[in-house]
Coordinates of C-alpha atoms in Angstrom, one line a residue:
Chain A
X13 CA 18.1 140.3 105.0
X14 CA 21.6 141.0 106.2
X15 CA 21.1 140.7 110.0
X16 CA 18.6 140.5 112.7
X17 CA 18.4 142.5 115.9
X18 CA 18.4 140.1 118.8
X19 CA 19.1 142.6 121.7
X20 CA 18.8 146.3 122.7
X21 CA 20.2 148.1 125.6
X22 CA 20.4 151.8 126.4
X23 CA 21.5 154.3 129.0
X24 CA 20.2 157.8 128.4
X25 CA 19.6 160.9 130.5
X26 CA 16.1 159.4 131.2
X27 CA 17.5 156.1 132.6
X28 CA 18.8 152.6 131.8
X29 CA 16.9 149.9 130.0
X30 CA 16.7 147.0 127.6
X31 CA 14.2 145.9 125.0
X32 CA 12.5 143.2 127.1
X33 CA 12.6 145.0 130.4
X34 CA 9.8 147.1 131.8
X35 CA 11.5 150.5 131.8
X36 CA 10.4 152.6 128.9
X37 CA 12.8 154.1 126.3
X38 CA 13.3 157.9 126.0
X39 CA 16.1 160.3 125.2
X40 CA 16.5 163.8 126.4
X41 CA 19.3 166.3 126.4
X42 CA 20.4 165.5 129.9
X43 CA 22.1 165.9 132.3
X44 CA 23.2 162.3 132.4
X45 CA 22.9 160.3 135.6
X46 CA 26.0 159.2 137.4
X47 CA 26.8 155.8 136.0
X48 CA 27.4 153.2 138.7
X49 CA 28.4 149.6 138.3
X50 CA 25.2 148.4 139.9
X51 CA 23.1 149.8 137.1
X52 CA 24.0 147.0 134.7
X53 CA 26.4 144.6 136.4
X54 CA 25.2 142.3 139.1
X55 CA 28.6 141.4 140.5
X56 CA 31.4 143.4 141.8
X57 CA 33.8 144.5 139.1
X58 CA 37.0 146.4 140.4
X59 CA 38.0 147.6 136.9
X60 CA 34.7 149.5 136.4
X61 CA 35.7 152.1 139.0
X62 CA 39.0 152.7 137.1
X63 CA 37.3 153.3 133.8
X64 CA 36.6 156.7 132.3
X65 CA 33.1 158.0 132.1
X66 CA 32.8 157.1 128.3
X67 CA 33.7 153.5 129.0
X68 CA 31.3 153.3 132.0
X69 CA 28.5 154.6 129.9
X70 CA 29.2 152.5 126.9
X71 CA 29.8 149.2 128.8
X72 CA 26.5 149.7 130.8
X73 CA 24.5 150.0 127.6
X74 CA 26.4 147.1 126.0
X75 CA 25.7 144.9 129.1
X76 CA 22.0 145.6 128.8
X77 CA 22.0 144.7 125.0
X78 CA 23.9 141.5 125.7
X79 CA 21.5 140.6 128.5
X80 CA 18.6 141.3 126.3
X81 CA 20.0 139.0 123.6
X82 CA 20.8 136.3 126.2
X83 CA 24.5 136.7 125.6
X84 CA 25.7 138.4 128.8
X85 CA 27.1 135.3 130.6
X86 CA 30.2 133.7 129.0
X87 CA 33.0 131.3 129.8
X88 CA 34.9 131.2 126.5
X89 CA 35.8 134.2 124.5
X90 CA 33.6 134.9 121.5
X91 CA 34.2 136.1 118.0
X92 CA 31.8 139.0 118.3
X93 CA 32.8 142.4 116.8
X94 CA 32.2 145.7 118.5
X95 CA 31.4 148.9 116.6
X96 CA 30.6 152.1 118.3
X97 CA 29.8 155.6 116.9
X98 CA 30.7 158.7 118.8
X99 CA 30.8 162.4 118.0
X100 CA 32.8 163.8 120.9
X101 CA 34.6 160.6 121.9
X102 CA 36.9 161.0 124.8
X103 CA 37.4 164.8 124.8
X104 CA 36.3 164.9 128.4
X105 CA 39.1 162.6 129.3
X106 CA 41.5 164.4 127.0
X107 CA 40.8 167.5 129.1
X108 CA 41.3 165.7 132.4
X109 CA 44.6 164.2 131.2
X110 CA 45.9 167.5 129.8
X111 CA 45.0 169.2 133.1
X112 CA 47.3 166.8 134.9
X113 CA 50.0 167.7 132.3
X114 CA 49.6 171.4 132.9
X115 CA 49.4 171.1 136.6
X116 CA 53.2 171.0 137.0
X117 CA 54.6 171.9 133.7
X118 CA 54.4 168.5 132.3
X119 CA 56.4 166.7 135.1
X120 CA 53.7 164.1 136.1
X121 CA 51.0 163.5 133.6
X122 CA 48.6 160.7 134.6
X123 CA 49.3 157.5 132.8
X124 CA 46.0 156.0 133.9
X125 CA 44.1 158.9 132.3
X126 CA 46.2 158.8 129.2
X127 CA 45.2 155.2 128.6
X128 CA 41.6 156.4 128.1
X129 CA 42.4 159.3 125.7
X130 CA 41.5 157.1 122.7
X131 CA 37.8 156.4 122.2
X132 CA 38.6 152.9 121.1
X133 CA 39.8 152.1 124.6
X134 CA 36.1 151.8 125.6
X135 CA 36.0 148.9 123.1
X136 CA 39.1 147.4 124.7
X137 CA 37.3 147.4 128.1
X138 CA 34.2 145.9 126.5
X139 CA 36.3 143.2 124.8
X140 CA 37.9 142.3 128.1
X141 CA 34.7 142.4 130.2
X142 CA 32.5 140.5 127.8
X143 CA 35.2 138.3 126.1
X144 CA 34.7 139.6 122.6
X145 CA 37.5 138.9 120.1
X146 CA 36.0 140.1 116.8
X147 CA 37.0 143.3 115.0
X148 CA 36.5 146.4 117.0
X149 CA 36.6 150.0 116.0
X150 CA 35.1 153.5 116.6
X151 CA 33.4 155.5 113.8
X152 CA 33.1 159.2 113.9
X153 CA 30.9 161.2 113.7
X154 CA 28.0 158.9 114.3
X155 CA 25.7 159.8 117.0
X156 CA 22.2 159.0 118.3
X157 CA 20.7 161.1 115.6
X158 CA 22.0 159.2 112.6
X159 CA 22.3 155.6 111.5
X160 CA 25.9 155.5 110.3
X161 CA 27.2 152.8 112.7
X162 CA 24.4 150.5 111.8
X163 CA 25.2 150.9 108.1
X164 CA 28.9 150.2 108.7
X165 CA 28.0 147.2 110.8
X166 CA 25.7 145.8 108.1
X167 CA 28.5 146.3 105.5
X168 CA 30.9 144.4 107.7
X169 CA 28.5 141.5 108.0
X170 CA 27.7 141.6 104.3
X171 CA 31.4 141.4 103.5
X172 CA 31.9 138.5 105.8
X173 CA 34.2 140.4 108.1
X174 CA 31.8 139.9 111.0
X175 CA 29.1 137.5 111.8
X176 CA 27.8 139.1 115.0
X177 CA 28.3 142.7 116.0
X178 CA 27.6 144.6 119.2
X179 CA 26.8 147.9 117.5
X180 CA 25.8 151.3 118.8
X181 CA 26.6 154.8 119.8
X182 CA 28.0 156.4 122.9
X183 CA 28.4 160.0 123.8
X184 CA 28.8 162.1 126.9
X185 CA 27.6 165.2 125.1
X186 CA 29.6 168.2 124.2
X187 CA 32.4 169.0 126.7
X188 CA 32.1 172.4 128.4
X189 CA 34.8 173.9 126.2
X190 CA 33.0 173.2 122.9
X191 CA 30.0 174.7 121.3
X192 CA 27.0 172.5 122.0
X193 CA 25.7 170.5 119.1
X194 CA 22.6 168.4 118.9
X195 CA 24.6 165.9 116.8
X196 CA 26.1 164.5 119.9
X197 CA 23.2 163.9 122.3
X198 CA 24.4 162.4 125.5
X199 CA 23.6 158.7 126.0
X200 CA 24.4 155.2 124.7
X201 CA 22.3 152.7 122.7
X202 CA 23.6 149.4 121.6
X203 CA 22.1 146.6 119.4
X204 CA 23.1 143.0 119.1
X205 CA 23.2 142.2 115.4
X206 CA 23.5 138.6 114.2
X207 CA 23.5 137.2 110.7
X208 CA 22.5 133.7 111.7
X209 CA 20.8 133.8 115.1
X210 CA 20.0 130.3 116.4
X211 CA 17.4 131.8 118.7
X212 CA 14.6 133.0 116.3
X213 CA 12.3 133.7 119.2
X214 CA 14.5 136.5 120.4
X215 CA 14.5 138.5 117.1
X216 CA 13.1 142.1 117.0
X217 CA 13.3 142.4 113.3
X218 CA 15.4 142.3 110.2
X219 CA 18.0 144.8 108.9
X220 CA 18.9 145.4 105.3
X221 CA 20.7 147.9 103.1
X222 CA 18.9 149.1 100.0
X223 CA 20.7 149.8 96.8
X224 CA 21.4 153.4 97.8
X225 CA 23.0 152.2 101.1
X226 CA 20.0 153.3 103.2
X227 CA 19.3 151.2 106.3
X228 CA 15.9 149.4 106.4
X229 CA 14.3 147.8 109.4
X230 CA 11.7 145.2 108.4
X231 CA 11.7 146.8 105.0
X232 CA 11.2 150.4 106.1
X233 CA 13.9 153.1 105.9
X234 CA 15.3 154.1 109.3
X235 CA 17.3 157.2 109.7
X236 CA 18.5 157.3 113.3
X237 CA 19.3 155.2 116.3
X238 CA 16.4 156.5 118.4
X239 CA 13.9 155.6 115.6
X240 CA 15.4 152.2 115.4
X241 CA 14.9 151.4 119.1
X242 CA 11.3 152.7 118.8
X243 CA 10.6 150.5 115.8
X244 CA 12.1 147.5 117.5
X245 CA 9.9 148.1 120.6
X246 CA 6.8 148.5 118.4
X247 CA 7.7 145.3 116.6
X248 CA 7.9 143.5 119.9
X249 CA 4.6 144.9 121.0
X250 CA 6.1 147.4 123.3
X251 CA 6.0 151.2 123.1
X252 CA 8.6 153.8 123.7
X253 CA 7.7 156.7 126.0
X254 CA 6.6 159.8 124.1
X255 CA 8.6 162.9 123.9
X256 CA 11.8 161.4 122.5
X257 CA 14.2 164.0 121.2
X258 CA 14.8 163.5 117.5
Chain B
X11 CA 34.0 136.8 111.0
X12 CA 33.2 134.1 108.4
X13 CA 35.2 131.0 108.6
X14 CA 38.0 130.5 106.0
X15 CA 35.7 128.1 104.1
X16 CA 32.9 130.7 104.1
X17 CA 35.4 133.3 103.0
X18 CA 36.4 131.2 100.0
X19 CA 32.7 130.9 99.1
X20 CA 32.1 134.7 99.1
X21 CA 32.3 136.1 95.7
X22 CA 34.6 139.2 95.7
X23 CA 35.8 141.5 93.0
X24 CA 39.4 142.5 92.8
X25 CA 40.5 145.6 94.8
X26 CA 43.1 147.7 93.0
X27 CA 45.3 150.4 94.5
X28 CA 45.3 153.2 91.9
X29 CA 47.0 156.0 93.8
X30 CA 49.3 156.0 96.8
X31 CA 51.1 158.8 98.6
X32 CA 52.7 159.4 101.9
X33 CA 54.3 162.2 103.9
X34 CA 56.7 161.4 106.7
X35 CA 59.5 163.0 108.5
X36 CA 61.8 161.5 105.9
X37 CA 60.1 163.4 103.0
X38 CA 57.0 164.7 101.5
X39 CA 56.6 162.0 98.9
X40 CA 56.5 158.2 98.5
X41 CA 59.8 158.4 96.6
X42 CA 61.6 160.5 99.3
X43 CA 60.3 158.3 102.1
X44 CA 61.4 155.2 100.2
X45 CA 64.8 156.7 99.5
X46 CA 65.3 157.4 103.2
X47 CA 64.2 154.0 104.2
X48 CA 66.4 152.1 101.7
X49 CA 69.4 154.3 102.8
X50 CA 68.9 153.4 106.4
X51 CA 68.2 157.1 107.4
X52 CA 66.4 157.9 110.6
X53 CA 64.3 161.1 110.9
X54 CA 64.0 160.7 114.6
X55 CA 65.7 163.7 116.3
X56 CA 65.8 165.4 119.7
X57 CA 62.8 167.6 120.3
X58 CA 62.0 170.0 123.0
X59 CA 58.6 170.6 124.5
X60 CA 56.5 172.4 121.9
X61 CA 54.5 174.7 124.0
X62 CA 55.9 177.1 126.5
X63 CA 54.8 175.2 129.7
X64 CA 56.6 172.1 128.5
X65 CA 59.8 173.5 127.1
X66 CA 62.9 171.8 128.4
X67 CA 61.5 168.3 128.3
X68 CA 64.0 166.8 125.9
X69 CA 62.8 163.7 124.1
X70 CA 63.2 162.2 120.6
X71 CA 60.6 162.1 117.8
X72 CA 60.3 162.1 114.0
X73 CA 58.5 165.5 113.6
X74 CA 57.8 167.4 110.4
X75 CA 58.9 170.8 111.5
X76 CA 57.6 172.9 108.7
X77 CA 53.9 172.1 109.0
X78 CA 51.9 175.3 109.4
X79 CA 49.0 176.1 111.6
X80 CA 46.7 179.1 112.3
X81 CA 43.9 180.2 114.5
X82 CA 41.6 178.4 112.1
X83 CA 43.6 175.4 111.1
X84 CA 45.4 172.6 113.0
X85 CA 48.8 171.4 111.8
X86 CA 47.0 168.1 110.9
X87 CA 45.3 169.9 108.0
X88 CA 48.7 171.2 106.7
X89 CA 49.9 167.6 106.9
X90 CA 46.9 166.3 105.0
X91 CA 47.2 169.0 102.3
X92 CA 50.8 168.0 101.8
X93 CA 50.1 164.3 101.3
X94 CA 47.3 165.2 98.9
X95 CA 49.4 167.6 96.8
X96 CA 50.6 164.9 94.3
X97 CA 47.3 163.0 94.6
X98 CA 45.2 162.5 91.4
X99 CA 41.6 163.7 91.3
X100 CA 39.2 161.1 92.4
X101 CA 35.7 160.3 91.2
X102 CA 33.2 162.7 93.1
X103 CA 31.1 159.8 94.1
X104 CA 34.0 158.0 95.9
X105 CA 33.5 157.1 99.5
X106 CA 35.9 158.5 102.0
X107 CA 37.4 156.8 105.0
X108 CA 39.8 158.7 107.2
X109 CA 41.9 157.3 110.1
X110 CA 43.3 159.1 113.0
X111 CA 43.8 158.7 116.8
X112 CA 43.9 162.4 117.8
X113 CA 43.3 164.6 114.6
X114 CA 43.9 168.2 115.6
X115 CA 45.2 167.6 119.1
X116 CA 47.5 170.6 118.7
X117 CA 44.3 172.7 118.6
X118 CA 43.1 171.1 121.8
X119 CA 46.3 172.0 123.6
X120 CA 46.3 175.6 122.3
X121 CA 42.7 176.0 123.3
X122 CA 43.3 174.7 126.8
X123 CA 46.4 177.1 127.1
X124 CA 44.1 180.0 126.4
X125 CA 44.0 180.6 122.6
X126 CA 40.7 181.2 120.8
X127 CA 40.3 178.6 118.0
X128 CA 37.7 176.9 116.1
X129 CA 36.7 174.1 118.4
X130 CA 34.9 172.0 115.7
X131 CA 38.4 171.0 114.5
X132 CA 38.9 169.1 117.8
X133 CA 36.6 166.3 116.6
X134 CA 38.1 163.3 115.1
X135 CA 35.7 163.5 112.2
X136 CA 37.0 167.0 111.3
X137 CA 39.7 165.5 109.0
X138 CA 37.1 163.6 107.0
X139 CA 35.1 166.9 106.5
X140 CA 38.4 168.7 105.5
X141 CA 39.3 166.0 103.0
X142 CA 35.9 165.8 101.4
X143 CA 36.0 169.5 100.8
X144 CA 39.6 169.4 99.5
X145 CA 38.9 166.5 97.1
X146 CA 35.3 167.5 96.3
X147 CA 34.0 164.1 97.3
X148 CA 30.2 163.8 97.8
X149 CA 30.1 160.1 98.8
X150 CA 29.6 158.8 102.3
X151 CA 32.4 159.5 104.7
X152 CA 33.5 158.4 108.1
X153 CA 36.5 158.4 110.4
X154 CA 37.8 155.2 111.9
X155 CA 39.5 155.2 115.2
X156 CA 41.1 152.0 116.3
X157 CA 44.3 153.2 118.1
X158 CA 47.5 152.2 116.3
X159 CA 45.6 149.9 113.9
X160 CA 43.3 152.7 112.7
X161 CA 45.0 153.0 109.3
X162 CA 45.1 149.3 108.7
X163 CA 41.4 148.9 109.6
X164 CA 40.5 151.9 107.3
X165 CA 42.3 150.3 104.3
X166 CA 40.7 146.9 105.1
X167 CA 37.3 148.5 105.4
X168 CA 37.8 150.3 102.1
X169 CA 38.9 147.1 100.4
X170 CA 35.9 145.2 101.7
X171 CA 33.5 147.8 100.3
X172 CA 35.0 147.4 96.9
X173 CA 35.3 143.7 97.0
X174 CA 31.6 143.3 97.9
X175 CA 30.5 145.8 95.3
X176 CA 29.3 148.4 97.8
X177 CA 31.6 151.0 96.4
X178 CA 33.6 151.4 93.1
X179 CA 36.1 153.9 94.5
X180 CA 37.2 154.6 98.1
X181 CA 39.8 157.1 99.2
X182 CA 41.6 156.4 102.5
X183 CA 43.4 159.2 104.3
X184 CA 45.4 158.6 107.5
X185 CA 47.1 161.2 109.6
X186 CA 48.5 161.9 113.1
X187 CA 50.7 164.4 114.8
X188 CA 53.2 164.5 117.6
X189 CA 52.5 167.1 120.3
X190 CA 53.2 167.6 124.0
X191 CA 49.9 165.8 124.8
X192 CA 50.9 162.6 122.8
X193 CA 54.6 162.7 123.9
X194 CA 53.9 163.2 127.5
X195 CA 51.2 160.4 127.5
X196 CA 53.5 157.8 126.1
X197 CA 56.2 159.1 128.4
X198 CA 53.9 158.7 131.4
X199 CA 53.3 155.0 130.3
X200 CA 57.1 154.6 130.2
X201 CA 56.8 153.5 126.6
X202 CA 59.2 156.0 125.0
X203 CA 62.7 155.0 124.0
X204 CA 65.4 157.5 125.2
X205 CA 67.0 157.4 121.8
X206 CA 65.7 156.5 118.3
X207 CA 63.7 153.3 118.6
X208 CA 65.4 149.9 117.7
X209 CA 62.7 147.5 116.5
X210 CA 63.4 143.8 117.1
X211 CA 66.9 144.7 118.6
X212 CA 68.1 142.9 121.7
X213 CA 68.7 146.4 123.3
X214 CA 65.4 148.0 122.3
X215 CA 64.0 150.3 125.0
X216 CA 60.7 151.5 123.7
X217 CA 59.1 153.3 120.9
X218 CA 59.7 156.6 119.2
X219 CA 56.8 158.7 118.0
X220 CA 56.5 160.2 114.4
X221 CA 54.3 162.4 112.4
X222 CA 52.9 161.3 109.1
X223 CA 50.1 160.8 106.7
X224 CA 49.1 158.5 103.9
X225 CA 46.6 158.7 101.1
X226 CA 45.4 155.7 99.1
X227 CA 42.7 155.3 96.5
X228 CA 41.3 151.8 96.0
X229 CA 39.1 151.0 93.0
X230 CA 37.4 148.1 91.3
X231 CA 39.0 147.1 88.0
X232 CA 36.2 148.3 86.0
X233 CA 36.3 151.8 87.8
X234 CA 40.0 152.0 87.3
X235 CA 39.7 151.3 83.6
X236 CA 36.8 153.8 83.2
X237 CA 38.9 156.6 84.8
X238 CA 42.2 155.6 83.2
X239 CA 44.0 154.9 86.5
X240 CA 47.1 152.9 86.8
X241 CA 46.9 149.5 88.6
X242 CA 49.7 149.9 91.2
X243 CA 48.9 146.8 93.2
X244 CA 46.1 145.0 95.0
X245 CA 44.7 144.7 98.5
X246 CA 44.1 140.9 98.6
X247 CA 43.1 140.3 102.2
X248 CA 42.2 142.0 105.4
X249 CA 41.5 140.9 109.0
X250 CA 40.9 142.4 112.4
X251 CA 40.5 141.1 115.9
X252 CA 40.7 142.0 119.6
X253 CA 42.9 140.3 122.2
X254 CA 40.4 140.9 124.9
X255 CA 43.2 140.6 127.5
X256 CA 44.7 144.0 128.4
X257 CA 44.1 147.7 127.8
X258 CA 47.6 148.8 127.0
X259 CA 49.7 145.6 126.6
X260 CA 49.4 143.0 123.8
X261 CA 48.4 139.4 124.4
X262 CA 51.7 137.8 125.2
X263 CA 50.7 134.7 123.1
X264 CA 49.8 136.9 120.1
X265 CA 46.4 135.2 119.8
X266 CA 44.7 138.2 118.5
X267 CA 47.3 139.0 115.9
X268 CA 47.3 135.3 114.8
X269 CA 43.6 135.5 114.4
X270 CA 43.8 138.7 112.3
X271 CA 46.5 137.2 110.1
X272 CA 44.6 134.1 109.4
X273 CA 41.5 136.1 108.5
X274 CA 43.5 138.2 106.1
X275 CA 45.0 135.1 104.5
X276 CA 41.6 133.5 104.3
X277 CA 40.1 136.5 102.5
X278 CA 43.1 136.5 100.1
X279 CA 42.7 132.8 99.5
X280 CA 46.4 132.3 100.4
X281 CA 48.2 129.9 102.6
X282 CA 50.9 131.0 105.1
X283 CA 53.5 129.4 102.7
X284 CA 52.7 132.1 100.1
X285 CA 53.9 134.9 102.5
X286 CA 57.7 135.7 102.4
X287 CA 57.7 139.3 103.5
X288 CA 56.1 141.0 106.5
X289 CA 55.9 144.7 107.2
X290 CA 55.5 144.4 110.9
X291 CA 54.2 146.8 113.5
X292 CA 57.7 146.7 115.1
X293 CA 57.4 149.5 117.6
X294 CA 60.6 148.7 119.5
X295 CA 58.7 148.1 122.8
X296 CA 59.7 144.9 124.6
X297 CA 56.2 143.4 124.6
X298 CA 55.0 144.4 121.1
X299 CA 58.1 143.0 119.3
X300 CA 58.1 139.8 121.3
X301 CA 54.4 139.2 120.7
X302 CA 54.7 139.7 117.0
X303 CA 57.5 137.1 116.7
X304 CA 55.4 134.7 118.7
X305 CA 52.5 135.3 116.3
X306 CA 54.7 134.9 113.2
X307 CA 56.2 131.6 114.7
X308 CA 52.6 130.4 115.1
X309 CA 51.5 131.3 111.6
X310 CA 54.7 130.6 109.6
X311 CA 56.7 128.3 111.7
X312 CA 60.5 128.6 111.6
X313 CA 61.0 128.9 107.9
X314 CA 62.8 131.9 106.3
X315 CA 60.7 135.1 106.4
X316 CA 61.7 138.7 105.7
X317 CA 60.3 140.8 108.5
X318 CA 60.9 144.6 108.6
X319 CA 59.7 147.7 110.6
X320 CA 60.0 151.2 109.3
X321 CA 59.5 152.8 112.7
X322 CA 63.2 153.2 113.4
X323 CA 63.2 155.6 110.4
X324 CA 59.9 157.5 110.6
X325 CA 58.8 156.8 114.2
X326 CA 55.4 155.3 115.2
X327 CA 52.9 157.5 113.3
X328 CA 50.0 156.0 115.3
X329 CA 46.7 156.2 113.4
X330 CA 48.6 156.8 110.2
X331 CA 51.0 153.9 110.6
X332 CA 48.8 151.3 108.7
X333 CA 48.3 153.7 105.8
X334 CA 51.9 154.6 105.5
X335 CA 52.9 150.9 105.8
X336 CA 50.5 150.1 103.0
X337 CA 52.2 152.6 100.7
X338 CA 55.7 151.3 101.7
X339 CA 54.6 147.7 101.3
X340 CA 53.4 148.5 97.8
X341 CA 56.6 150.2 97.0
X342 CA 58.6 147.3 98.3
X343 CA 56.7 144.9 96.0
X344 CA 57.0 147.3 93.1
X345 CA 60.8 147.6 93.5
X346 CA 61.4 144.0 94.6
X347 CA 63.3 145.2 97.6
X348 CA 62.9 144.7 101.4
X349 CA 63.9 147.8 103.2
X350 CA 66.3 147.6 106.2
X351 CA 65.0 147.9 109.7
X352 CA 66.7 151.1 110.8
X353 CA 67.9 151.0 114.3
X354 CA 68.2 147.2 114.3
X355 CA 71.6 145.8 115.1
X356 CA 71.5 142.6 117.2
X357 CA 68.6 140.2 117.0
X358 CA 66.4 140.0 120.1
X359 CA 65.5 136.6 121.4
X360 CA 63.1 134.9 119.1
X361 CA 63.8 137.1 116.1
X362 CA 66.4 134.8 114.5
X363 CA 67.6 136.0 111.0
X364 CA 64.2 137.4 110.0
X365 CA 65.2 141.0 110.5
X366 CA 68.1 142.7 108.7
X367 CA 69.9 146.1 109.0
X368 CA 70.5 146.0 105.2
X369 CA 68.1 146.2 102.3
X370 CA 67.5 142.8 100.5
X371 CA 66.2 141.9 97.1
X372 CA 63.0 140.1 97.1
X373 CA 60.8 138.2 94.6
X374 CA 57.9 138.1 96.9
X375 CA 54.6 138.8 95.2
X376 CA 52.7 139.4 98.5
X377 CA 53.3 141.5 101.5
X378 CA 51.7 141.0 104.9
X379 CA 51.3 144.2 106.9
X380 CA 50.3 144.1 110.6
X381 CA 49.5 146.6 113.3
X382 CA 48.3 146.3 116.9
X383 CA 47.3 148.9 119.4
X384 CA 45.8 150.0 122.7
X385 CA 42.6 148.3 123.6
X386 CA 43.8 145.0 122.3
X387 CA 43.1 145.8 118.7
X388 CA 45.0 144.0 115.8
X389 CA 44.8 144.5 112.0
X390 CA 46.4 142.6 109.1
X391 CA 46.5 143.3 105.4
X392 CA 47.8 141.3 102.5
X393 CA 49.0 143.5 99.7
X394 CA 49.6 142.0 96.2
X395 CA 52.0 143.1 93.5
X396 CA 50.3 144.6 90.3
X397 CA 51.3 141.6 88.2

């Protein structure tokens, strides 16, 4: 066993939820709901309104996963890593920034938009909001329909580079100027992975890598993030809603 | 992250660098880039806006002017093909890790300005797909995006895979371009220097952007022997952290960078006293350079330490910086020479005599290489000489 899953959170076109909360889990192709601070954060948070859409989506799902794992509240920064997969990243923000650049022949591009033209800025926001000082990076092109980011997180834990990782995927879907691709379904799912959880009662199950590098949940190969959520909920005696998009 | 004691208990196999190449505005090869650095040449030049709507915006950058593009290919693929030109064949089962912040951002601009282009090349992962086809690699691939520390984290991830036996051979490719999008963004943040940047200098006024790419193959010793590859040097340690303080500015106390350096030293099994040379991020911005010196003070104290930055010569190559600096760090160890910091003249407060405008001989067997970036990310590598 490399790690255990201690928390799950999601925000998809079908709504927001967490492993131990009543709302069921399902994923459809959208459209995504408008993401508001109140969905996941109980207290006012001025910086939420300044964030780009990718950050709002990602942080909301991360908040649900942290709450589910009992790690939402904090007073001291924690050495927890963040790893997020994305296919389209911040292309929506790239477009918004470039439009400010084109508006007057490059005279006044928006600095606040430019700050969000790196997908890893979502992780910077999460690090600040949740007090997470572990390694953080984005991996492409890892979406809801594959398991790459879980594999990478398990490798990081196995190599000793991380002990606890908030790991998941976050995508707004294909921007209007790109061909649609089912690789990048809109939505965000995050898992809390811990190598030595001191709260065994909160464990959904165990994750491993087999010799071929395939991800196994409780010993069974798992091929994408949606399936992993469903297996976790099954393991906890809960069921996902039917009709999830593979 | 495991504690230093836990790190010492983890059994790791050696990670060898068996191939290393870079393409920068100083030249297409490791040799030409090194020659330019050692001779204190800067490739940072005045540039105009690149696309019609932005012409007339005069700035400076280290651009590689003769990269080609077409309706189907971004300039970044020309850059990658160029860095791979002298690269040896790699085992087909190698894993591939690429690092970039904006990949084919020139394509994005052209599309928004009305051209018809292949939009899949806008995705950051497109460079990984291009390289896997180019090198005929069948192993797992991914692109890492961690702002200006992307390259460092990619090399560290590759090293970790080999050290833990999860891979025998990993190819790392890092690349980024300078375009109107990138130049205008940094300009909007008021981060650009009006002239070529001057890292660690009292009169520094900001950073200069540069284009570049690096290619590095890492192998286990057994894999290198099996494929008859030279042992150029080692990746001994790696570390990464997040400041968790600010989106675009570093932690002024350098806590995140200190954490990353200590992690890298812990993995390497070295103490701060073993380090005598540092290839710093050294962007030339007020806050970055100050933060780095505070971090170096905290880790190394006030003892003599050779610190240099190559960004006054080749500009800040963003996601490629960590890869290029790995190649140059290796070259520095191999040639027993610390390159000058181009653009540096008068030490800024806190720099002391760590930074020099002249090349210096060095017997150091280890090189610490550091990067930091937007979103509070920090990365550190410890590179070891071959013998």
